[in-house]
Coordinates of C-alpha atoms and ligand atoms in Angstrom, one line a residue:
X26 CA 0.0 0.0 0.0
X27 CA 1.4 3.1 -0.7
X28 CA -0.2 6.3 0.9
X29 CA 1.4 7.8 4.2
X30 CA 0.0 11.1 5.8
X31 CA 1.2 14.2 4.0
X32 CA 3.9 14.0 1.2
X33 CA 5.0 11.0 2.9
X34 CA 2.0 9.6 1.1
X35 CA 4.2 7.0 -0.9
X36 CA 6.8 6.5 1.4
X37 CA 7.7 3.2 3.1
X38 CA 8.0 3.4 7.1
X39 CA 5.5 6.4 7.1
X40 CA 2.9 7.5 9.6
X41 CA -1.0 6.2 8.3
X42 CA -3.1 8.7 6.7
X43 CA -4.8 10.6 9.3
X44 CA -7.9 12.2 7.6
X45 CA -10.6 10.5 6.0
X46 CA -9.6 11.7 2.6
X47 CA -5.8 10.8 2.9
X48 CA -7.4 7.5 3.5
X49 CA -9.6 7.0 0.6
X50 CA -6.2 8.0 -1.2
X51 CA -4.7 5.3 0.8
X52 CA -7.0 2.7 -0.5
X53 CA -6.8 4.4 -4.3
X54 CA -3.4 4.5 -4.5
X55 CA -2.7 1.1 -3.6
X56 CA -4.8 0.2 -5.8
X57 CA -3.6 2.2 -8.5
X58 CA -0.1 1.4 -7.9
X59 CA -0.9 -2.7 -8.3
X60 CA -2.2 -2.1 -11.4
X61 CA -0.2 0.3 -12.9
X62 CA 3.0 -1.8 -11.6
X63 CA 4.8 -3.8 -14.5
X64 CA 6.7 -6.2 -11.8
X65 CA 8.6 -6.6 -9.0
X66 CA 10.3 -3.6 -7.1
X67 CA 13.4 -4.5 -6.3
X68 CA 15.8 -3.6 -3.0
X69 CA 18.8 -4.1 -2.2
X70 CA 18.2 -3.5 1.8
X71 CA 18.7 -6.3 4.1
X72 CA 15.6 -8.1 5.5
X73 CA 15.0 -7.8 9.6
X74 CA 13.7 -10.5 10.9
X75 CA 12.3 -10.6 14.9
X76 CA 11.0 -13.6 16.5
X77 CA 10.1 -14.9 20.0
X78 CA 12.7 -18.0 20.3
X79 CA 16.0 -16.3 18.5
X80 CA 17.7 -19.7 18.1
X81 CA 15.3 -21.7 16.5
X82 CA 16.2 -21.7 12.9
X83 CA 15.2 -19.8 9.6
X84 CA 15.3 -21.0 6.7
X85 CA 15.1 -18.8 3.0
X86 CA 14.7 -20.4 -0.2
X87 CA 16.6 -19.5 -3.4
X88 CA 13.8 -21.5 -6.1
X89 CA 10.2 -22.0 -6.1
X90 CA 10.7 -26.1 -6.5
X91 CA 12.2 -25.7 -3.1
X92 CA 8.9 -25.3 -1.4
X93 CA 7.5 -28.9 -2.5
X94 CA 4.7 -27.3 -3.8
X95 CA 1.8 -29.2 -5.5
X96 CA 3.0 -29.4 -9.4
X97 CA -0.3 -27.7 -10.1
X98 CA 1.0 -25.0 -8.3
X99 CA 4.4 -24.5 -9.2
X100 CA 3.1 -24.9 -12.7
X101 CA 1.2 -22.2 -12.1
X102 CA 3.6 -19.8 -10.0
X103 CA 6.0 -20.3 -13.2
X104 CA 3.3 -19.3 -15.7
X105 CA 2.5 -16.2 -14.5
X106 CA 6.6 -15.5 -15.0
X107 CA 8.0 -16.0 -11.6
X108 CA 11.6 -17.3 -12.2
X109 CA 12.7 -17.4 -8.5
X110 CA 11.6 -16.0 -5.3
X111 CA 11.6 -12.1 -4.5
X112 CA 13.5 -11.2 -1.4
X113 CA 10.7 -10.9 0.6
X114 CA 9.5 -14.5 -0.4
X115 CA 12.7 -16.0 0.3
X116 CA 12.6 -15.9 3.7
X117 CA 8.5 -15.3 4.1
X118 CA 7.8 -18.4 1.9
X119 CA 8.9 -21.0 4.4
X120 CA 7.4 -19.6 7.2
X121 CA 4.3 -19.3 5.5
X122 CA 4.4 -23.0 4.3
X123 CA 5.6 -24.1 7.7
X124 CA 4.5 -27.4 9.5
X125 CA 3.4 -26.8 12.0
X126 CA 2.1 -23.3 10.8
X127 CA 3.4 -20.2 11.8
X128 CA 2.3 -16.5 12.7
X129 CA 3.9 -13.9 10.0
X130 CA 3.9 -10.3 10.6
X131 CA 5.8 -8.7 7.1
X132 CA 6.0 -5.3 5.9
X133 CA 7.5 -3.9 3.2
X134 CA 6.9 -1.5 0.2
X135 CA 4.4 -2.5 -2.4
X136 CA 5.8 -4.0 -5.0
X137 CA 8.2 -6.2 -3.6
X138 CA 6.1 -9.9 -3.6
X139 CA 3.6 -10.2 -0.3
X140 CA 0.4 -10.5 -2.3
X141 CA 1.8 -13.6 -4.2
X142 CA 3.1 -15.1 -1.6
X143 CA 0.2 -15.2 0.9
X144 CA -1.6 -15.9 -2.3
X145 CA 0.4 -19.0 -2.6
X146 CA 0.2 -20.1 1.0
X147 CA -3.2 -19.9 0.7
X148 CA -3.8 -22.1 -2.2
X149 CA -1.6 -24.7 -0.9
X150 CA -3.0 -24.6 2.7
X151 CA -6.0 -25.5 0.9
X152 CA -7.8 -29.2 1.6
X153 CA -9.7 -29.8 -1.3
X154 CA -11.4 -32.6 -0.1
X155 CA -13.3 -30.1 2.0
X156 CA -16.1 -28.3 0.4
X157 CA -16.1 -25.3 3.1
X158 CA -14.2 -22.2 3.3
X159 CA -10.8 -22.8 5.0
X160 CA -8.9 -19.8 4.1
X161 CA -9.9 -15.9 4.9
X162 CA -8.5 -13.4 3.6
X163 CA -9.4 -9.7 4.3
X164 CA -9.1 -6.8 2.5
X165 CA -9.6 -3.1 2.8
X166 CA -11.5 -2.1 -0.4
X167 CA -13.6 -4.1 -3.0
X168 CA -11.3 -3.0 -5.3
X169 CA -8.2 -4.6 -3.0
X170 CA -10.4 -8.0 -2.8
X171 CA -10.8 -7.8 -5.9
X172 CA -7.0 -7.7 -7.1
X173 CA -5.9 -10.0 -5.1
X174 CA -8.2 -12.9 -6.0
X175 CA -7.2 -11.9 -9.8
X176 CA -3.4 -13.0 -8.4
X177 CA -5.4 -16.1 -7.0
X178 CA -6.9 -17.0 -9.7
X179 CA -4.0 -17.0 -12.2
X180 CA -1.7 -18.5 -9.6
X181 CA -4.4 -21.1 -9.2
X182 CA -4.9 -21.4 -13.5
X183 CA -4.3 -25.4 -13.0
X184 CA -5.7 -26.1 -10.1
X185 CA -9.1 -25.6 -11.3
X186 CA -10.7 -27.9 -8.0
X187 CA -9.4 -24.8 -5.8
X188 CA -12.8 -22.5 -5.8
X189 CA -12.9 -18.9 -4.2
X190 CA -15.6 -16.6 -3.3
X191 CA -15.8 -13.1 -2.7
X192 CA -17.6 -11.6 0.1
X193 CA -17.5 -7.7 -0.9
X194 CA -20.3 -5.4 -2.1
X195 CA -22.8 -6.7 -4.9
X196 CA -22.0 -10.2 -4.0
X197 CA -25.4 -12.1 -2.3
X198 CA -26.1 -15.1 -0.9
X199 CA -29.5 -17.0 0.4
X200 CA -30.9 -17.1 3.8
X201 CA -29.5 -20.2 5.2
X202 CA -27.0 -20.8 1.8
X203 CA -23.8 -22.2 3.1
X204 CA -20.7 -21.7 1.3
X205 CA -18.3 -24.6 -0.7
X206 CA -16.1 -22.6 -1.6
X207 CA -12.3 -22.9 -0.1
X208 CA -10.9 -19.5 0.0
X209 CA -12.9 -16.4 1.3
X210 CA -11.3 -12.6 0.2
X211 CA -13.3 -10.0 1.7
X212 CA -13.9 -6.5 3.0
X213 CA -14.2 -6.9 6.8
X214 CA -18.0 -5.8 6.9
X215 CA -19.1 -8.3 4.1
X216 CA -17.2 -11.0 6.2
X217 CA -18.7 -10.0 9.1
X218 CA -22.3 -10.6 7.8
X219 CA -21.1 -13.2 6.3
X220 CA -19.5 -15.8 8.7
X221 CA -21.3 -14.2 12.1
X222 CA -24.5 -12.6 11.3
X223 CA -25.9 -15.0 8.5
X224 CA -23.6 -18.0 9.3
X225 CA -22.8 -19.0 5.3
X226 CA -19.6 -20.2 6.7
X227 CA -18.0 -21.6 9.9
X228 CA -15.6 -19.2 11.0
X229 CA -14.7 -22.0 13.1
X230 CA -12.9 -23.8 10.5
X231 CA -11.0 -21.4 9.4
X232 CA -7.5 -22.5 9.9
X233 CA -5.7 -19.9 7.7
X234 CA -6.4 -15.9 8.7
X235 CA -4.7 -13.2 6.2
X236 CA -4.7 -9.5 6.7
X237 CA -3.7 -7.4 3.8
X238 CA -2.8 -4.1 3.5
X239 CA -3.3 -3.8 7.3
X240 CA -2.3 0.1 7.2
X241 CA -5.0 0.9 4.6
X242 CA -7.3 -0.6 7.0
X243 CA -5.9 1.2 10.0
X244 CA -7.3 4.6 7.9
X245 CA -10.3 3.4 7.0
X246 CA -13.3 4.3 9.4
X247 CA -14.5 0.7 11.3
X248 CA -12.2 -2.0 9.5
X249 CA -9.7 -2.2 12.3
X250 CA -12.4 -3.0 14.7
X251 CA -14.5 -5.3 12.0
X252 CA -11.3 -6.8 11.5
X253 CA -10.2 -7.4 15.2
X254 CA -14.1 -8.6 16.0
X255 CA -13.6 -11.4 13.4
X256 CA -10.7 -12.2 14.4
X257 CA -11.9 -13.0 17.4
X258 CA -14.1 -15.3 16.1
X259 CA -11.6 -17.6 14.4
X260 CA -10.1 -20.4 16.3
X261 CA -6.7 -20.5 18.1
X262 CA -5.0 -22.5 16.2
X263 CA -5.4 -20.9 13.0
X264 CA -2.2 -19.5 11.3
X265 CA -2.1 -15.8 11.2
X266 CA -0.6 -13.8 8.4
X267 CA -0.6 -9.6 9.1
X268 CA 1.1 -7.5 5.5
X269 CA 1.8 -4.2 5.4
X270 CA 3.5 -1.6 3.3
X271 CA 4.4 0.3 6.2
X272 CA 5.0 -0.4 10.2
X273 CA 4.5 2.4 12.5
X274 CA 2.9 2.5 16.1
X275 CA -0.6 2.0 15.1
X276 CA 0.3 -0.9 12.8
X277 CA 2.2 -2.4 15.7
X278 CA -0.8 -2.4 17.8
X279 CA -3.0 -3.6 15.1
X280 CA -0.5 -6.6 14.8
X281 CA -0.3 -7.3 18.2
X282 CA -4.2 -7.8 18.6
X283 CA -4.2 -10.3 15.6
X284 CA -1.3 -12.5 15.5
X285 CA 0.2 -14.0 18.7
X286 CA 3.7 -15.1 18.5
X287 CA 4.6 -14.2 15.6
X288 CA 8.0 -14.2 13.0
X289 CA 8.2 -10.7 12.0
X290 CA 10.0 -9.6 8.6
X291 CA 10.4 -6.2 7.2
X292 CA 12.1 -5.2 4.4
X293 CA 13.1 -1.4 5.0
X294 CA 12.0 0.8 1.8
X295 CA 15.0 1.4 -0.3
X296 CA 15.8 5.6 0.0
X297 CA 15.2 7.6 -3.4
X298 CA 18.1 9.7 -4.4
X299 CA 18.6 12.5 -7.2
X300 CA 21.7 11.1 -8.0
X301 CA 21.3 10.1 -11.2
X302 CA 19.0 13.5 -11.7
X303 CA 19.7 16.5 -13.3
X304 CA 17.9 19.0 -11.9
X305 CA 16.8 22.2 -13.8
X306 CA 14.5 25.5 -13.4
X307 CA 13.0 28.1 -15.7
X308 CA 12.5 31.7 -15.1
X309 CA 9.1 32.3 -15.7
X310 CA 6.9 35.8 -15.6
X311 CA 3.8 33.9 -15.1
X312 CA 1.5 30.6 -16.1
X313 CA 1.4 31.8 -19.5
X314 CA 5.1 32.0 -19.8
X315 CA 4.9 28.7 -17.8
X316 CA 3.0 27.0 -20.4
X317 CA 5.6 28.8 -22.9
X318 CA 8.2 27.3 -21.3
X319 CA 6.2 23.7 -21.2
X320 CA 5.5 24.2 -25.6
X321 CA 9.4 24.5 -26.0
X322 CA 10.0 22.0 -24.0
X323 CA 7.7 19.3 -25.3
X324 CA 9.7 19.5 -28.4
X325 CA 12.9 18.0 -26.3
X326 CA 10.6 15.5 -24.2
X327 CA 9.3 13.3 -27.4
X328 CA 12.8 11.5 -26.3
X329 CA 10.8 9.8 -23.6
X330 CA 8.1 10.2 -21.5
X331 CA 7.2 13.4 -19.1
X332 CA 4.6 14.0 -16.2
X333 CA 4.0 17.4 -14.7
X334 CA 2.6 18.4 -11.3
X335 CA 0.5 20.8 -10.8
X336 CA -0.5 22.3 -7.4
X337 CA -4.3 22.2 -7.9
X338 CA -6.7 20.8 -10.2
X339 CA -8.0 23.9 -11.7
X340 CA -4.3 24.3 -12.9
X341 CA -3.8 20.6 -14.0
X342 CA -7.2 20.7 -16.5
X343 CA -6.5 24.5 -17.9
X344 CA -3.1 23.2 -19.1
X345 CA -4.1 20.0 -20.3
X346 CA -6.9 21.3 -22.4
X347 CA -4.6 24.2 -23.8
X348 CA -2.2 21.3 -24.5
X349 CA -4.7 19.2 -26.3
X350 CA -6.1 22.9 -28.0
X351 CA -2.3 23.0 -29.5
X352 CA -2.3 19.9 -30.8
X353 CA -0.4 17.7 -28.2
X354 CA -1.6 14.4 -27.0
X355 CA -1.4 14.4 -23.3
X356 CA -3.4 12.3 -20.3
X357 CA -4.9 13.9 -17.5
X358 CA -5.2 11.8 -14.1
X359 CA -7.8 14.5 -11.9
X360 CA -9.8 13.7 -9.2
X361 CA -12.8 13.6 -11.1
X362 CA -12.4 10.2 -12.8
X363 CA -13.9 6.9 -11.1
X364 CA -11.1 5.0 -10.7
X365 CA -12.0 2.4 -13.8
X366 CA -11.0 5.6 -15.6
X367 CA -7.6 6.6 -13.6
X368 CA -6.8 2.8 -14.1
X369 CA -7.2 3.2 -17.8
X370 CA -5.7 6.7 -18.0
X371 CA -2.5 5.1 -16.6
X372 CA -2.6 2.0 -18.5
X373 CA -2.6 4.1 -21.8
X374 CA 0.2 6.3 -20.4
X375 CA 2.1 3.4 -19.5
X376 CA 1.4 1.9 -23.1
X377 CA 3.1 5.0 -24.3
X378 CA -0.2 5.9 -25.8
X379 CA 0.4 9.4 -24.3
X380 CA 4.2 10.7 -23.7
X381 CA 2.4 13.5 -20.9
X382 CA 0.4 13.2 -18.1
X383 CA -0.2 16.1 -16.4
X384 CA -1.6 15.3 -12.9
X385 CA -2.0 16.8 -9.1
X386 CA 0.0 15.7 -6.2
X387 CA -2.5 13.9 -4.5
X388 CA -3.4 12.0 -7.3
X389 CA -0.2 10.7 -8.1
X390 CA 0.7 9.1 -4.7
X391 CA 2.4 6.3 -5.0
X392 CA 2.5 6.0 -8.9
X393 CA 6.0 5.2 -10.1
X394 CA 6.1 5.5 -13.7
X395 CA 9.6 3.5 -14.0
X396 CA 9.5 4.8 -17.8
X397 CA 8.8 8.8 -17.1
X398 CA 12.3 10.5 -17.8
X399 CA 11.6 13.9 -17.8
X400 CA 9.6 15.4 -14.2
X401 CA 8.3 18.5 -14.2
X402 CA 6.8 20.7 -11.8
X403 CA 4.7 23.1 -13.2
X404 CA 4.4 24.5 -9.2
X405 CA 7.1 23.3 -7.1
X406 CA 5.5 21.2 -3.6
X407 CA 4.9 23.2 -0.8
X408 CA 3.0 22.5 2.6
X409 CA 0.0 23.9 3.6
X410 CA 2.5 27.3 5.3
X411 CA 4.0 27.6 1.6
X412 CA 7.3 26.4 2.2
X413 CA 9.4 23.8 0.4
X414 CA 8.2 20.1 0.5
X415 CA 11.1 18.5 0.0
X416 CA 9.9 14.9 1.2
X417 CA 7.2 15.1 -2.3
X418 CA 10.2 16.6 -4.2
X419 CA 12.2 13.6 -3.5
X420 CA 9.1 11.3 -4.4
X421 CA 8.4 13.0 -7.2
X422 CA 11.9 12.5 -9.0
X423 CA 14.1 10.6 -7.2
X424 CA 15.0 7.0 -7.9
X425 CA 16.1 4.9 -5.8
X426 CA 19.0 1.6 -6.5
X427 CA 22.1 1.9 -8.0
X428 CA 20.6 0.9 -11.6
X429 CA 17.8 3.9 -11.2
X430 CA 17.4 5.4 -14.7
X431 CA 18.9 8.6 -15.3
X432 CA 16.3 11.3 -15.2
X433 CA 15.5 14.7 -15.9
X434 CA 13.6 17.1 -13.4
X435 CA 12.5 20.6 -14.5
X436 CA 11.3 23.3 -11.7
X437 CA 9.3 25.9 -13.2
X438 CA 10.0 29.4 -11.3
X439 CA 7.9 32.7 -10.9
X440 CA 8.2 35.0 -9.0
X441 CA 10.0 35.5 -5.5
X442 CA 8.1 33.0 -3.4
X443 CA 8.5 30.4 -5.7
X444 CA 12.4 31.0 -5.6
X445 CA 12.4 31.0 -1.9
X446 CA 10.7 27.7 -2.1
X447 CA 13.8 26.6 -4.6
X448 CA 16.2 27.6 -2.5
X449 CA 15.2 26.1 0.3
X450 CA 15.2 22.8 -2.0
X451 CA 18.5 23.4 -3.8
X452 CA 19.4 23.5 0.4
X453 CA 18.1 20.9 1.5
X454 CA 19.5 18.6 -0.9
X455 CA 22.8 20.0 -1.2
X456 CA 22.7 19.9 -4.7
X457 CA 22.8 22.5 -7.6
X458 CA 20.1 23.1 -10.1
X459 CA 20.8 24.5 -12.7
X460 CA 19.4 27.3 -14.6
X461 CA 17.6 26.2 -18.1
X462 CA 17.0 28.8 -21.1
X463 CA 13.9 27.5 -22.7
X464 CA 14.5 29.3 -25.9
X465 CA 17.6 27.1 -26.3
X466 CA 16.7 23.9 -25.4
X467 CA 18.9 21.3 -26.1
X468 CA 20.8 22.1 -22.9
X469 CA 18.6 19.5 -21.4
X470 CA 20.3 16.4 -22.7
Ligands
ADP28 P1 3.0 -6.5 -3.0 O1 1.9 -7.3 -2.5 O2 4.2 -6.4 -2.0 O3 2.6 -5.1 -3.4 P2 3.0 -8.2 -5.3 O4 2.9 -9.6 -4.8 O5 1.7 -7.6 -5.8 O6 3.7 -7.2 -4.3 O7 4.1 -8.2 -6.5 C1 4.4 -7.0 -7.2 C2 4.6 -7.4 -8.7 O8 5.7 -8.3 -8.8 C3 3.4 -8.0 -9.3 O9 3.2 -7.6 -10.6 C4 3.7 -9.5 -9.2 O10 3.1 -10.2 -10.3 C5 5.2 -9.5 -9.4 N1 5.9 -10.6 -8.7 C6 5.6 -11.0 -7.4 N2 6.5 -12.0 -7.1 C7 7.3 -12.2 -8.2 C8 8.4 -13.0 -8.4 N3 8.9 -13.9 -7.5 N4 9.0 -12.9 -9.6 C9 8.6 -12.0 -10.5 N5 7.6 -11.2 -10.4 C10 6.9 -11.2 -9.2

């Protein structure tokens, strides 16, 4: 999951989102980042792992056929174009597939393989002798469920005796039905309903218990507490899996009321840098010279692909439809798409269908467009007293690993404030950006 309060939003080890909107950004922008994500993220930090009883051993695998997985499975895990185990898998797989089971706490960035590998502990926990739900799996959003019993499904493409149900909006049931199916992915009210008010399941049988995404739950209003009451409900003895993107204090807690005993892994979010950035401003009169400055440009950026921030929507739609009024094929992500049409805005823009995409900060949280060489920021981030964000600055052009591409980031400048703000960024980095004449712009490359 990516969103953290404030610019943080993205970040790894970040504090949750605190108001109700940062939270329905939570939930979007994990959602948008799993889609728009082409693979794994890698990092080359080193795994922590905590447990109760230091000396009994850990084991990591190096290859998928070292988990003596059902061939179905494995069959399966290679066709969706795993070769071998992501870092996080390494060491979470075995624990996961433990016998006796054991209680898993991990965290790290999205991106870096927890979905698929609960995924996979799931489908092989499953009995399929046994036509009743076995494994839960909860979710924060519809959306979320949704995703991650897509992963199920095409993990699952050759087991076809493993069924799975969905217990989110739109999806009813009988009085007195009872479920056959063996893996439940929900939102925590549905399940509620579900397995304690209307009894389609026995939440007594449950023997495998999954919490994704537990931070997005944390922000959203009731699912900690949905979560925690169904918890409750399943037995003792069932294994407990906990994921999150980040870890803080209220994460902690949340753990800590669902899994007793557990292995805890965290894979610490590998730090963006601008070192392989060259940073750039324009002098600009004013949001006319601005989108001057943009036109010339646009020319350079055909190399490759470009987003620009703006600092409100207002901003974001006027350029975009004088863009489009000149000619130039650009996307716009704004708040007022549904998310079916943010989802296909970025899918185009990945496709390269569009080499612009002109969005707001908030709507880009989390969205790593490995591609995107050239940043620009139409209004440079500030915080709500006007000075320098650096933290979004960072997120919105760094890259982080050793092989990060080389990129481009251009600050567009007007006016004093807007220098003060630079300043304080070309400060806080320690690092020079240089001065860009428009008019002649083939200085960029
Ligand atoms: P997270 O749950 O941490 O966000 P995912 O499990 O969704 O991460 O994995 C991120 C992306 O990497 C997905 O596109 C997924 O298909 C891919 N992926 C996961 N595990 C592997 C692997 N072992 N090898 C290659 N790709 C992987």
């Amino acid at each position: 999951a990516a969103a953290a309060a404030a610019p943080a939003a993205a970040a790894g080890d970040g504090a949750a989102p605190a108001s109700s909107e940062d939270a329905y950004s939570a939930a979007e922008a994990s959602m948008l980042q799993k889609v728009i994500r082409t693979g794994l993220i890698t990092n080359k930090n080193d795994i922590e792992v905590q447990r109760a009883d230091p000396s009994s051993p850990l084991y990591s695998v190096k290859s998928f056929e070292a988990l003596n997985l059902r061939p179905e499975l494995l069959k399966g895990v290679y066709a969706m174009g795993f070769n071998a185990p992501s870092k996080i898998q390494e060491m979470a797989l075995p624990i996961l597939l433990a016998d006796p089971p054991q209680n898993l706490i991990a965290q790290s960035q999205s991106g870096t393989g927890k979905t698929a590998a609960f995924v996979l502990a799931m489908l092989s926990r499953v009995d399929i002798t046994k036509n009743y739900p076995q494994v839960l799996c909860l979710s924060p959003t519809y959306e979320l469920a949704l995703q991650t019993g897509d992963v199920a499904q095409r993990m699952a493409q050759y087991c076809p005796d493993i069924r799975i149900k969905y217990a989110v909006r739109g999806e009813e049931m009988a009085r007195g039905a009872k479920l056959d199916e063996h893996i439940i992915i929900g939102t925590p009210g549905k399940v509620l309903d579900w397995g304690i008010k209307f009894r389609f399941f026995d939440i007594k049988k449950i023997s495998v218990f999954v919490l994704d995404e537990a931070d997005v739950m944390i922000s959203l209003q009731g699912h900690q507490d949905q979560s925690i009451r169904i918890h409750k409900m399943v037995p003792k003895s069932c294994q407990m899996l906990f994921f999150s993107a980040t870890y803080n204090g209220e994460v902690m807690n949340f753990a800590e009321a669902i899994v007793s005993n557990p292995v805890i892994i965290k894979l610490k979010r590998e730090e963006e840098s601008l070192d392989n950035i060259k940073q750039y401003y324009v002098e600009c009169m004013s949001e006319e010279s601005k989108y001057q400055a943009i036109s010339n440009i646009y020319g350079v950026i055909t190399i490759g692909q470009a987003i620009i921030f703006c600092h409100t929507k207002r901003t974001a739609s006027w350029l975009a439809n004088k863009m489009i009024a000149d000619g130039h094929s650009v996307a716009l992500l704004s708040g007022e798409l549904t998310v079916e049409q943010r989802i296909s805005v970025l899918d185009r823009f990945r496709d390269g269908k569009e080499k612009i995409l002109i969005t707001t900060n908030v709507l880009s949280r989390g969205i790593d467009v490995e591609q995107v060489t050239i940043v620009v920021n139409f209004d440079l981030p500030v915080d709500q007293t006007g000075s320098a964000d650096c933290e979004t600055y960072l997120h919105r052009i760094g890259r982080t690993g050793r092989f990060g591409k080389a990129g481009i980031a251009i600050n567009l400048v007007d006016g004093r404030r807007s220098h003060a703000v630079l300043k304080q960024i070309i400060d806080h980095f320690g690092r020079k950006i240089n001065r860009l004449d428009v008019e002649d712009a083939d200085e960029i490359e």
